Coordinates of C-alpha atoms in Angstrom, one line a residue:
Chain A
X1361 CA 34.8 20.2 -68.0
X1362 CA 35.9 16.7 -68.6
X1363 CA 36.9 14.8 -71.8
X1364 CA 35.8 11.2 -71.0
X1365 CA 37.6 8.6 -73.1
X1366 CA 35.4 5.7 -72.6
X1367 CA 36.1 2.1 -73.6
X1368 CA 32.9 0.3 -74.8
X1369 CA 34.2 -3.3 -74.6
X1370 CA 33.8 -5.7 -77.4
X1371 CA 30.2 -6.7 -77.8
X1372 CA 27.2 -4.4 -77.8
X1373 CA 25.5 -1.7 -75.8
X1374 CA 25.5 -4.0 -72.7
X1375 CA 29.3 -4.1 -72.4
X1376 CA 29.8 -0.5 -71.3
X1377 CA 30.6 -0.2 -67.6
X1378 CA 28.3 1.7 -65.2
X1379 CA 31.1 4.3 -64.9
X1380 CA 31.2 4.7 -68.6
X1381 CA 27.5 4.9 -69.1
X1382 CA 27.3 7.6 -66.4
X1383 CA 30.0 9.6 -68.2
X1384 CA 28.2 9.3 -71.6
X1385 CA 24.9 10.4 -70.0
X1386 CA 26.6 13.5 -68.5
X1387 CA 28.2 14.5 -71.8
X1388 CA 26.8 17.1 -74.1
X1389 CA 28.5 15.6 -77.1
X1390 CA 29.4 12.0 -77.9
X1391 CA 32.0 11.0 -80.4
X1392 CA 32.6 7.4 -81.5
X1393 CA 36.0 6.5 -82.9
X1394 CA 35.3 4.2 -85.9
X1395 CA 38.4 3.7 -87.8
X1396 CA 40.4 1.2 -85.7
X1397 CA 37.6 -1.2 -84.7
X1398 CA 33.9 -1.8 -85.0
X1399 CA 31.2 -2.8 -82.4
X1400 CA 28.9 -5.7 -83.0
X1401 CA 25.8 -3.4 -82.9
X1402 CA 24.2 -0.9 -85.3
X1403 CA 24.7 2.8 -84.6
X1404 CA 21.0 3.5 -84.4
X1405 CA 20.6 1.1 -81.6
X1406 CA 23.5 2.6 -79.7
X1407 CA 22.0 6.1 -80.2
X1408 CA 18.7 5.0 -78.9
X1409 CA 20.3 3.2 -75.9
X1410 CA 22.4 6.2 -74.8
X1411 CA 19.7 8.8 -75.7
X1412 CA 22.4 10.8 -77.4
X1413 CA 23.3 11.7 -80.9
X1414 CA 26.6 9.9 -81.7
X1415 CA 29.1 11.7 -84.0
X1416 CA 31.2 9.3 -86.0
X1417 CA 34.9 10.3 -85.7
X1418 CA 37.1 9.0 -88.5
X1419 CA 40.8 9.2 -88.7
X1420 CA 40.9 12.7 -90.1
X1421 CA 38.6 13.9 -87.4
X1422 CA 40.7 12.6 -84.6
X1423 CA 44.2 13.1 -86.0
X1424 CA 43.9 16.5 -87.7
X1425 CA 40.4 17.8 -86.8
X1426 CA 40.3 17.1 -83.1
X1427 CA 40.0 20.8 -82.5
X1428 CA 36.2 20.3 -82.6
X1429 CA 36.4 17.8 -79.9
X1430 CA 38.7 20.0 -77.8
X1431 CA 36.6 23.1 -78.3
X1432 CA 33.5 21.3 -77.0
X1433 CA 35.4 19.9 -74.1
X1434 CA 36.5 23.3 -72.9
X1435 CA 32.9 24.3 -72.1
X1436 CA 31.1 21.0 -71.7
X1437 CA 31.6 17.4 -70.7
X1438 CA 32.4 15.4 -73.9
X1439 CA 32.6 11.7 -74.3
X1440 CA 35.0 10.1 -76.9
X1441 CA 34.0 6.4 -77.2
X1442 CA 36.4 3.7 -78.3
X1443 CA 35.6 0.1 -79.0
X1444 CA 37.5 -2.1 -76.5
X1445 CA 39.8 -0.2 -74.2
X1446 CA 41.0 3.3 -74.9
X1447 CA 44.7 2.5 -74.2
X1448 CA 45.0 -1.1 -75.4
X1449 CA 45.0 -2.2 -79.0
X1450 CA 45.0 1.4 -80.3
X1451 CA 46.3 3.8 -77.8
X1452 CA 44.7 7.1 -78.0
X1453 CA 47.6 8.5 -76.1
X1454 CA 48.2 11.2 -78.7
X1455 CA 44.6 12.6 -78.4
X1456 CA 44.9 12.5 -74.6
X1457 CA 48.3 14.2 -74.6
X1458 CA 47.0 17.0 -76.9
X1459 CA 43.9 17.5 -74.7
X1460 CA 46.0 17.8 -71.6
X1461 CA 48.3 20.3 -73.2
X1462 CA 45.2 22.5 -73.8
X1463 CA 44.4 22.2 -70.1
X1464 CA 41.4 19.9 -70.6
X1465 CA 40.8 17.4 -67.9
X1466 CA 40.8 13.9 -69.2
X1467 CA 39.4 10.8 -67.6
X1468 CA 40.0 7.4 -69.1
X1469 CA 37.4 4.7 -68.4
X1470 CA 38.8 1.2 -69.0
X1471 CA 37.1 -1.8 -70.5
X1472 CA 37.8 -5.2 -72.0
X1473 CA 39.9 -5.2 -75.1
X1474 CA 40.8 -7.7 -77.8
X1475 CA 44.3 -7.9 -76.2
X1476 CA 42.7 -9.4 -73.1
X1477 CA 39.9 -11.3 -74.7
X1478 CA 42.4 -13.1 -76.9
X1479 CA 42.9 -15.2 -73.8
X1480 CA 39.7 -16.9 -74.9
X1481 CA 41.8 -18.9 -77.4
X1482 CA 43.1 -21.0 -74.6
X1483 CA 46.7 -19.8 -74.8
X1484 CA 47.8 -18.1 -71.6
X1485 CA 48.0 -14.3 -71.9
X1486 CA 51.1 -14.4 -69.7
X1487 CA 53.0 -16.1 -72.5
X1488 CA 52.2 -13.8 -75.4
X1489 CA 55.1 -11.8 -76.7
X1490 CA 54.9 -8.5 -78.6
X1491 CA 51.8 -7.9 -80.7
X1492 CA 52.0 -7.5 -84.5
X1493 CA 49.8 -5.8 -87.1
X1494 CA 49.3 -7.5 -90.4
X1495 CA 48.6 -4.8 -93.1
X1496 CA 46.8 -5.5 -96.3
X1497 CA 49.4 -6.2 -99.0
X1498 CA 49.1 -4.1 -102.2
X1499 CA 50.9 -4.7 -105.5
X1500 CA 54.5 -4.0 -104.7
X1501 CA 53.9 -2.9 -101.1
X1502 CA 54.3 -6.0 -99.0
X1503 CA 55.8 -4.9 -95.7
X1504 CA 56.9 -7.8 -93.5
X1505 CA 58.2 -6.2 -90.3
X1506 CA 55.9 -8.6 -88.4
X1507 CA 58.1 -11.5 -89.6
X1508 CA 61.1 -10.8 -87.3
X1509 CA 58.8 -10.1 -84.4
X1510 CA 56.9 -13.4 -84.7
X1511 CA 60.2 -15.2 -85.2
X1512 CA 61.7 -13.6 -82.0
X1513 CA 58.6 -14.4 -80.0
X1514 CA 58.5 -18.0 -81.2
X1515 CA 62.2 -18.6 -80.6
X1516 CA 61.5 -17.5 -77.0
X1517 CA 58.6 -19.8 -76.8
X1518 CA 56.0 -17.0 -76.8
X1519 CA 52.7 -16.8 -78.6
X1520 CA 52.0 -13.9 -80.9
X1521 CA 48.7 -12.0 -81.3
X1522 CA 48.2 -10.7 -84.8
X1523 CA 45.9 -7.7 -85.2
X1524 CA 44.5 -7.6 -88.7
X1525 CA 44.1 -4.6 -91.0
X1526 CA 41.0 -2.5 -91.3
X1527 CA 40.4 -0.1 -94.1
X1528 CA 37.6 2.3 -93.4
X1529 CA 36.9 5.4 -95.5
X1530 CA 39.8 4.8 -97.8
X1531 CA 39.7 7.2 -100.8
X1532 CA 38.9 5.9 -104.2
X1533 CA 41.9 7.1 -106.2
X1534 CA 40.4 6.4 -109.5
X1535 CA 37.4 8.5 -108.7
X1536 CA 39.6 11.2 -107.3
X1537 CA 41.5 11.4 -110.6
X1538 CA 38.2 12.2 -112.2
X1539 CA 37.8 15.0 -109.6
X1540 CA 35.3 13.4 -107.2
X1541 CA 35.8 12.5 -103.6
X1542 CA 34.6 8.9 -103.2
X1543 CA 35.4 6.4 -100.5
X1544 CA 35.8 2.7 -101.0
X1545 CA 33.6 0.3 -99.0
X1546 CA 35.2 -0.7 -95.7
X1547 CA 37.5 -3.8 -95.8
X1548 CA 38.4 -6.0 -92.9
X1549 CA 41.2 -8.6 -93.2
X1550 CA 40.1 -12.2 -92.6
X1551 CA 42.0 -14.8 -90.8
X1552 CA 42.4 -16.6 -94.1
X1553 CA 43.9 -13.5 -95.8
X1554 CA 46.3 -13.0 -92.9
X1555 CA 47.5 -16.6 -93.1
X1556 CA 48.0 -16.3 -96.9
X1557 CA 50.1 -13.2 -96.4
X1558 CA 52.1 -14.8 -93.5
X1559 CA 52.8 -17.9 -95.6
X1560 CA 53.8 -15.7 -98.6
X1561 CA 56.4 -14.0 -96.4
X1562 CA 57.6 -17.3 -94.9
X1563 CA 58.1 -18.7 -98.5
X1564 CA 60.2 -15.6 -99.3
X1565 CA 62.3 -15.5 -96.1
X1566 CA 62.5 -19.2 -95.4
X1567 CA 63.8 -18.7 -91.9
X1568 CA 61.1 -21.0 -90.4
X1569 CA 59.7 -18.3 -88.1
X1570 CA 56.6 -20.5 -88.6
X1571 CA 55.4 -23.1 -91.1
X1572 CA 52.2 -24.4 -92.5
X1573 CA 52.1 -26.8 -89.6
X1574 CA 52.3 -24.1 -86.9
X1575 CA 49.5 -24.2 -84.4
X1576 CA 47.3 -21.1 -84.6
X1577 CA 44.0 -20.0 -83.2
X1578 CA 41.7 -17.9 -85.5
X1579 CA 39.2 -15.7 -83.7
X1580 CA 36.3 -13.6 -85.0
X1581 CA 34.0 -11.2 -83.2
X1582 CA 35.6 -11.8 -79.8
X1583 CA 33.4 -11.0 -76.8
X1584 CA 30.3 -11.0 -79.1
X1585 CA 27.4 -13.5 -78.9
X1586 CA 28.4 -15.3 -82.1
X1587 CA 32.1 -15.2 -81.6
X1588 CA 34.0 -17.9 -83.5
X1589 CA 37.2 -19.5 -82.3
X1590 CA 38.9 -22.2 -84.4
X1591 CA 42.3 -23.8 -83.5
X1592 CA 44.4 -25.6 -86.1
X1593 CA 47.5 -25.5 -88.1
X1594 CA 47.9 -22.5 -90.5
X1595 CA 47.2 -24.8 -93.4
X1596 CA 43.9 -26.0 -91.8
X1597 CA 42.8 -22.5 -90.8
X1598 CA 43.4 -21.3 -94.3
X1599 CA 40.1 -22.9 -95.5
X1600 CA 38.0 -22.3 -92.4
X1601 CA 35.1 -19.8 -92.5
X1602 CA 35.1 -17.2 -89.7
X1603 CA 32.2 -15.0 -90.8
X1604 CA 31.8 -11.3 -90.2
X1605 CA 34.6 -9.0 -88.9
X1606 CA 36.6 -8.4 -86.8
X1607 CA 39.1 -11.2 -87.0
X1608 CA 42.4 -11.7 -85.2
X1609 CA 44.9 -14.5 -85.1
X1610 CA 47.1 -16.1 -82.4
X1611 CA 50.2 -17.9 -83.5
X1612 CA 51.2 -20.4 -80.8
X1613 CA 54.8 -20.6 -79.4
X1614 CA 55.6 -23.3 -76.9
X1615 CA 52.4 -24.9 -75.6
X1616 CA 52.0 -25.5 -71.9
X1617 CA 50.3 -28.7 -70.5
X1618 CA 47.0 -26.9 -69.9
X1619 CA 47.2 -25.3 -73.3
X1620 CA 47.9 -28.8 -74.8
X1621 CA 44.3 -29.5 -74.4
X1622 CA 43.7 -27.0 -77.1
X1623 CA 46.1 -28.9 -79.4
X1624 CA 44.5 -32.2 -78.6
X1625 CA 41.1 -30.8 -79.5
X1626 CA 42.4 -29.5 -82.8
X1627 CA 43.2 -32.8 -84.5
X1628 CA 39.7 -32.5 -86.0
X1629 CA 39.3 -28.7 -86.1
X1630 CA 36.7 -27.4 -83.7
X1631 CA 34.4 -24.6 -84.5
X1632 CA 33.4 -22.7 -81.4
X1633 CA 30.4 -20.5 -81.6
X1634 CA 28.3 -18.4 -79.3
X1635 CA 29.1 -18.6 -75.6
X1636 CA 31.0 -21.8 -76.2
X1637 CA 34.3 -19.9 -76.4
X1638 CA 36.2 -22.5 -74.5
X1639 CA 34.9 -25.5 -76.3
X1640 CA 38.4 -26.0 -77.7
X1641 CA 39.1 -27.0 -74.1
X1642 CA 35.8 -28.6 -73.1
X1643 CA 35.6 -31.0 -76.1
X1644 CA 39.1 -32.3 -75.6
Chain B
X871 CA 21.3 -22.9 -65.6
X872 CA 24.4 -20.8 -66.2
X873 CA 27.6 -20.2 -64.4
X874 CA 28.5 -16.6 -65.1
X875 CA 32.2 -15.8 -64.7
X876 CA 32.1 -12.1 -64.4
X877 CA 35.0 -9.7 -64.6
X878 CA 34.5 -6.7 -62.2
X879 CA 37.2 -4.4 -63.7
X880 CA 39.7 -2.7 -61.5
X881 CA 38.1 0.0 -59.5
X882 CA 34.9 -0.2 -57.5
X883 CA 31.2 -1.2 -57.9
X884 CA 30.9 1.2 -60.9
X885 CA 33.3 -0.7 -63.1
X886 CA 31.1 -3.7 -63.7
X887 CA 29.5 -3.8 -67.2
X888 CA 25.7 -3.7 -67.7
X889 CA 26.0 -7.3 -68.9
X890 CA 27.9 -8.3 -65.8
X891 CA 25.5 -6.6 -63.4
X892 CA 22.5 -8.2 -65.1
X893 CA 24.1 -11.6 -64.7
X894 CA 24.8 -11.0 -61.0
X895 CA 21.2 -9.8 -60.4
X896 CA 19.9 -13.0 -62.0
X897 CA 22.1 -15.3 -59.9
X898 CA 20.9 -17.1 -56.8
X899 CA 24.4 -17.3 -55.4
X900 CA 27.3 -14.9 -55.9
X901 CA 31.0 -15.9 -55.2
X902 CA 33.9 -13.5 -55.2
X903 CA 37.3 -14.9 -55.9
X904 CA 39.6 -13.1 -53.5
X905 CA 43.0 -14.7 -53.5
X906 CA 44.6 -13.4 -56.7
X907 CA 43.5 -9.8 -56.6
X908 CA 41.6 -7.2 -54.5
X909 CA 39.0 -4.6 -55.5
X910 CA 39.3 -1.0 -54.3
X911 CA 36.1 -1.2 -52.3
X912 CA 34.8 -2.8 -49.1
X913 CA 32.8 -6.0 -49.3
X914 CA 29.9 -4.5 -47.5
X915 CA 29.5 -1.8 -50.1
X916 CA 29.6 -4.3 -52.8
X917 CA 27.0 -6.5 -51.1
X918 CA 24.7 -3.5 -50.7
X919 CA 25.2 -2.4 -54.3
X920 CA 24.3 -5.9 -55.7
X921 CA 21.6 -6.6 -53.2
X922 CA 23.1 -10.0 -52.8
X923 CA 25.1 -11.8 -50.2
X924 CA 28.7 -12.3 -51.5
X925 CA 30.5 -15.5 -50.6
X926 CA 34.3 -15.1 -50.5
X927 CA 36.0 -17.8 -52.4
X928 CA 39.6 -18.5 -51.4
X929 CA 42.0 -20.7 -53.2
X930 CA 40.9 -23.8 -51.4
X931 CA 37.3 -23.2 -52.2
X932 CA 38.0 -22.7 -55.9
X933 CA 40.8 -25.3 -56.5
X934 CA 39.5 -28.1 -54.3
X935 CA 36.1 -27.2 -53.1
X936 CA 34.5 -25.9 -56.3
X937 CA 31.9 -28.7 -56.0
X938 CA 29.8 -26.3 -53.9
X939 CA 29.9 -23.8 -56.8
X940 CA 29.1 -26.5 -59.4
X941 CA 26.3 -28.1 -57.3
X942 CA 24.6 -24.7 -57.1
X943 CA 25.1 -24.0 -60.8
X944 CA 23.3 -27.2 -61.7
X945 CA 20.0 -25.9 -60.4
X946 CA 20.4 -22.1 -60.4
X947 CA 22.2 -19.3 -62.1
X948 CA 25.4 -18.7 -60.2
X949 CA 27.9 -15.8 -60.5
X950 CA 31.6 -16.2 -59.9
X951 CA 33.1 -12.7 -59.7
X952 CA 36.7 -12.0 -60.6
X953 CA 38.6 -8.7 -60.1
X954 CA 39.8 -7.6 -63.5
X955 CA 39.0 -9.9 -66.4
X956 CA 38.3 -13.6 -65.8
X957 CA 40.8 -14.8 -68.4
X958 CA 43.6 -12.3 -68.2
X959 CA 46.1 -12.0 -65.3
X960 CA 44.7 -15.2 -63.7
X961 CA 43.0 -17.4 -66.0
X962 CA 40.2 -19.3 -64.4
X963 CA 40.4 -21.7 -67.3
X964 CA 40.6 -24.7 -65.0
X965 CA 37.4 -23.8 -63.2
X966 CA 35.6 -23.3 -66.5
X967 CA 36.9 -26.5 -67.9
X968 CA 35.7 -28.5 -64.9
X969 CA 32.3 -26.9 -65.0
X970 CA 31.9 -27.7 -68.7
X971 CA 32.9 -31.3 -68.1
X972 CA 30.0 -31.5 -65.7
X973 CA 27.7 -30.2 -68.3
X974 CA 27.3 -26.7 -66.8
X975 CA 26.8 -23.9 -69.2
X976 CA 29.4 -21.2 -68.7
X977 CA 29.3 -17.6 -69.8
X978 CA 32.4 -15.4 -69.5
X979 CA 31.8 -11.7 -69.2
X980 CA 34.9 -9.7 -70.0
X981 CA 36.2 -6.5 -68.4
X982 CA 39.3 -4.4 -68.0
X983 CA 42.3 -6.1 -66.5
X984 CA 45.6 -5.0 -65.2
X985 CA 47.2 -6.4 -68.3
X986 CA 45.4 -3.8 -70.4
X987 CA 45.4 -1.0 -67.9
X988 CA 49.2 -1.3 -67.6
X989 CA 49.1 0.7 -70.9
X990 CA 48.5 3.7 -68.6
X991 CA 52.2 3.7 -67.9
X992 CA 52.8 5.3 -71.3
X993 CA 54.6 2.3 -72.7
X994 CA 52.7 0.7 -75.7
X995 CA 50.9 -2.5 -74.9
X996 CA 51.9 -3.8 -78.4
X997 CA 55.6 -3.8 -77.3
X998 CA 55.2 -5.8 -74.1
X999 CA 56.7 -9.3 -74.2
X1000 CA 55.8 -12.2 -71.9
X1001 CA 54.5 -11.3 -68.4
X1002 CA 56.4 -12.4 -65.3
X1003 CA 55.4 -13.0 -61.7
X1004 CA 57.7 -12.0 -58.9
X1005 CA 57.1 -14.2 -55.9
X1006 CA 58.0 -13.2 -52.3
X1007 CA 61.4 -14.6 -51.5
X1008 CA 61.8 -16.6 -48.3
X1009 CA 65.0 -17.6 -46.6
X1010 CA 66.6 -20.0 -49.0
X1011 CA 63.7 -20.0 -51.5
X1012 CA 64.6 -17.3 -54.0
X1013 CA 63.3 -18.5 -57.4
X1014 CA 64.5 -16.4 -60.3
X1015 CA 62.8 -17.8 -63.4
X1016 CA 61.6 -14.3 -64.2
X1017 CA 65.2 -13.3 -64.9
X1018 CA 65.6 -15.2 -68.1
X1019 CA 62.2 -14.0 -69.3
X1020 CA 63.0 -10.3 -68.6
X1021 CA 66.4 -10.7 -70.3
X1022 CA 64.8 -12.2 -73.4
X1023 CA 62.2 -9.6 -73.6
X1024 CA 64.7 -6.8 -73.3
X1025 CA 67.1 -8.2 -75.8
X1026 CA 64.2 -8.1 -78.2
X1027 CA 63.4 -4.6 -77.3
X1028 CA 60.2 -5.5 -75.4
X1029 CA 58.9 -4.2 -72.2
X1030 CA 58.0 -6.6 -69.3
X1031 CA 55.0 -6.4 -67.1
X1032 CA 55.8 -7.8 -63.6
X1033 CA 52.9 -9.0 -61.5
X1034 CA 53.7 -8.9 -57.9
X1035 CA 53.0 -11.6 -55.3
X1036 CA 49.9 -11.6 -53.1
X1037 CA 49.6 -13.8 -50.0
X1038 CA 46.1 -14.1 -48.7
X1039 CA 45.0 -16.6 -46.1
X1040 CA 48.5 -18.1 -45.7
X1041 CA 48.6 -20.6 -42.8
X1042 CA 50.6 -19.6 -39.8
X1043 CA 52.9 -22.6 -39.4
X1044 CA 54.0 -21.8 -35.9
X1045 CA 50.5 -21.7 -34.7
X1046 CA 49.7 -24.9 -36.6
X1047 CA 52.6 -26.7 -34.8
X1048 CA 50.7 -25.8 -31.6
X1049 CA 47.6 -27.5 -33.2
X1050 CA 45.7 -24.4 -34.1
X1051 CA 44.6 -23.2 -37.6
X1052 CA 45.6 -19.6 -37.8
X1053 CA 46.1 -17.4 -40.9
X1054 CA 48.7 -14.7 -41.3
X1055 CA 47.5 -11.2 -42.3
X1056 CA 47.4 -10.7 -46.0
X1057 CA 50.6 -9.4 -47.7
X1058 CA 50.9 -7.6 -51.0
X1059 CA 54.3 -7.1 -52.6
X1060 CA 55.2 -3.4 -53.1
X1061 CA 57.1 -2.0 -56.1
X1062 CA 60.0 -1.4 -53.8
X1063 CA 60.2 -5.0 -52.6
X1064 CA 59.9 -6.2 -56.2
X1065 CA 62.8 -4.0 -57.3
X1066 CA 64.9 -5.1 -54.3
X1067 CA 64.4 -8.7 -55.3
X1068 CA 65.1 -7.9 -59.0
X1069 CA 68.4 -6.2 -58.1
X1070 CA 69.4 -9.0 -55.8
X1071 CA 69.0 -11.5 -58.7
X1072 CA 70.9 -9.2 -61.1
X1073 CA 73.7 -8.9 -58.6
X1074 CA 73.9 -12.7 -58.4
X1075 CA 73.5 -13.4 -62.2
X1076 CA 75.4 -10.4 -63.6
X1077 CA 74.1 -10.9 -67.1
X1078 CA 72.8 -7.3 -67.3
X1079 CA 69.2 -8.4 -68.1
X1080 CA 68.6 -4.9 -66.5
X1081 CA 70.5 -2.6 -64.2
X1082 CA 69.9 0.0 -61.5
X1083 CA 69.6 2.5 -64.4
X1084 CA 66.9 0.6 -66.3
X1085 CA 63.8 2.7 -66.9
X1086 CA 60.7 1.3 -65.1
X1087 CA 57.2 2.4 -64.3
X1088 CA 55.8 1.5 -61.0
X1089 CA 52.0 1.4 -60.8
X1090 CA 49.6 1.1 -57.8
X1091 CA 45.8 0.7 -57.7
X1092 CA 45.5 0.9 -61.5
X1093 CA 42.1 2.0 -62.7
X1094 CA 41.1 3.3 -59.2
X1095 CA 40.5 6.9 -58.3
X1096 CA 43.8 7.3 -56.4
X1097 CA 46.0 5.3 -58.8
X1098 CA 49.7 6.2 -58.6
X1099 CA 52.1 5.9 -61.5
X1100 CA 55.7 6.8 -61.1
X1101 CA 58.4 6.4 -63.9
X1102 CA 62.1 6.4 -63.2
X1103 CA 65.1 4.2 -63.0
X1104 CA 65.0 1.1 -60.7
X1105 CA 67.3 2.9 -58.3
X1106 CA 65.0 5.9 -58.2
X1107 CA 61.8 3.9 -57.8
X1108 CA 63.3 1.9 -54.9
X1109 CA 62.6 4.8 -52.6
X1110 CA 59.3 6.0 -53.9
X1111 CA 56.1 5.5 -51.9
X1112 CA 53.3 3.9 -53.8
X1113 CA 50.7 3.5 -51.0
X1114 CA 48.0 0.8 -50.7
X1115 CA 48.0 -2.4 -52.9
X1116 CA 47.9 -3.7 -55.6
X1117 CA 51.2 -2.8 -57.1
X1118 CA 52.7 -3.8 -60.4
X1119 CA 55.8 -2.8 -62.3
X1120 CA 56.7 -2.4 -66.0
X1121 CA 60.4 -2.7 -67.0
X1122 CA 61.0 -0.8 -70.2
X1123 CA 62.7 -2.3 -73.2
X1124 CA 63.4 -0.1 -76.2
X1125 CA 61.5 3.1 -75.9
X1126 CA 59.6 4.4 -78.9
X1127 CA 59.6 8.2 -79.8
X1128 CA 56.1 8.7 -78.3
X1129 CA 57.1 6.7 -75.3
X1130 CA 60.2 8.9 -75.0
X1131 CA 58.1 11.6 -73.6
X1132 CA 57.7 9.4 -70.6
X1133 CA 61.5 9.2 -70.2
X1134 CA 61.8 13.0 -70.6
X1135 CA 59.3 13.5 -67.9
X1136 CA 61.1 11.2 -65.6
X1137 CA 64.4 13.1 -65.2
X1138 CA 62.8 14.4 -62.1
X1139 CA 60.5 11.6 -61.1
X1140 CA 56.8 12.4 -61.5
X1141 CA 54.2 11.3 -59.1
X1142 CA 50.9 10.8 -60.8
X1143 CA 47.8 10.6 -58.8
X1144 CA 44.0 10.4 -59.2
X1145 CA 42.8 10.7 -62.8
X1146 CA 46.1 12.2 -63.9
X1147 CA 47.3 8.8 -65.0
X1148 CA 49.0 10.2 -68.1
X1149 CA 50.7 13.1 -66.4
X1150 CA 54.0 11.3 -67.1
X1151 CA 53.1 12.4 -70.6
X1152 CA 51.3 15.7 -70.0
X1153 CA 54.0 17.2 -67.9
X1154 CA 56.7 16.4 -70.4

């Protein structure tokens, strides 16, 4: 029996590969990982499309309760669906490792991921350095390990892809104090919030890893019909509206001649919608 | 009319997405870009599968002769197929830009690319720095701009993905001197050749960007059924057999605890074949 770890790509039901769809159809049980990303389609539509019940797998289910998945996979084909690619933005290496140690055969089915689709911003993927995650700041908890990484990337001329925090199924501590288990509504960091936090850390550190004038590209719903890509300085992007999640942000390093066309186009910030992803280029 | 730029993924006909297949079926003409990558399937099988004649597009056709593609796209839907993702390892940004300037509507359909699938080597994609290309050395022409980039990545703890040279439809200059246009057989750089060239440059520069003992992962035919992934030092990989193209190479930077399992597994170099892509992990 096989545990298929299937990348769904970035958009909707049409972005699965033929190989992936075939694996899903063969599977007795289908789990969908839903704590590191979200697909641009409702679950009911996906259920209908696959002709399979889809079991939502939250972090607990995958990190501590994966036994259910493994037990099923010992006797039947099971599909574990991941938005994007299974090994890219969030590696499910741990799940795969544990499955293999239990003697379960694992097959990974690749697909597009945000780390590839980020090339839509017009900056060459070749020239991206290490990727950083920007976590939601809370009260006193304002971790800034991303700062050194962005600084090192930019000193070397490299761009930086910032993946923005997602909070799904976070416990409501106030309710828990009153003895009830309640979850807060999901939260997805916007490009604006990310830039606010980035500038807060720059103001504190003052090492000029980046400034208000640094060229960035904000991206929302990459690979989806209504994706939005806006290039501009941090200051400019701070007040742009990117709409529904997920958002991510590229901070430019040195800009190559071809990439310059992006910069040219951004004197008056461009809003790129729908399939017009490269209009930052085309309108230059 | 639409110019669909369709990523085919890495393996065979089954790796296209439903969205991509739909675009191909709608198109009057189908071009396949075949000078930057190759698919693990014969052209005849692909032709059969799509039910469409496939026109091979070499570098000349795309870079100078794209007028044919554009002329078709003005009156009919046209599909331009790219192995992997259209914007990742090789960005076809230039083609897309030109099409848009001619008023042609362009739709990019993403897919898995080598830059994502390289995560199969067990090193986290997050921690990769800028990507380098290793060109075939010739006589006196031994360009080493990759050296500084690898050095900078490794000083910052980052891994480096090395994409290896491909020579398709290279003119045979000897024959041309005799007045005939003849092309040399295609050549694809192996992991072994890449490491030889890397070590030659290290011996010349002696800045210890890397050494014979640096941990690397050699990868061949990523995403295909018979993919081969071998981790080891440069010296060890130099004598491993990776088989048919395409090959690529990851040079490790600082290795994270989870990634350590790769290193542990590599004391006696592991050969990972077929769907066993993570056996560098699983056998640890």
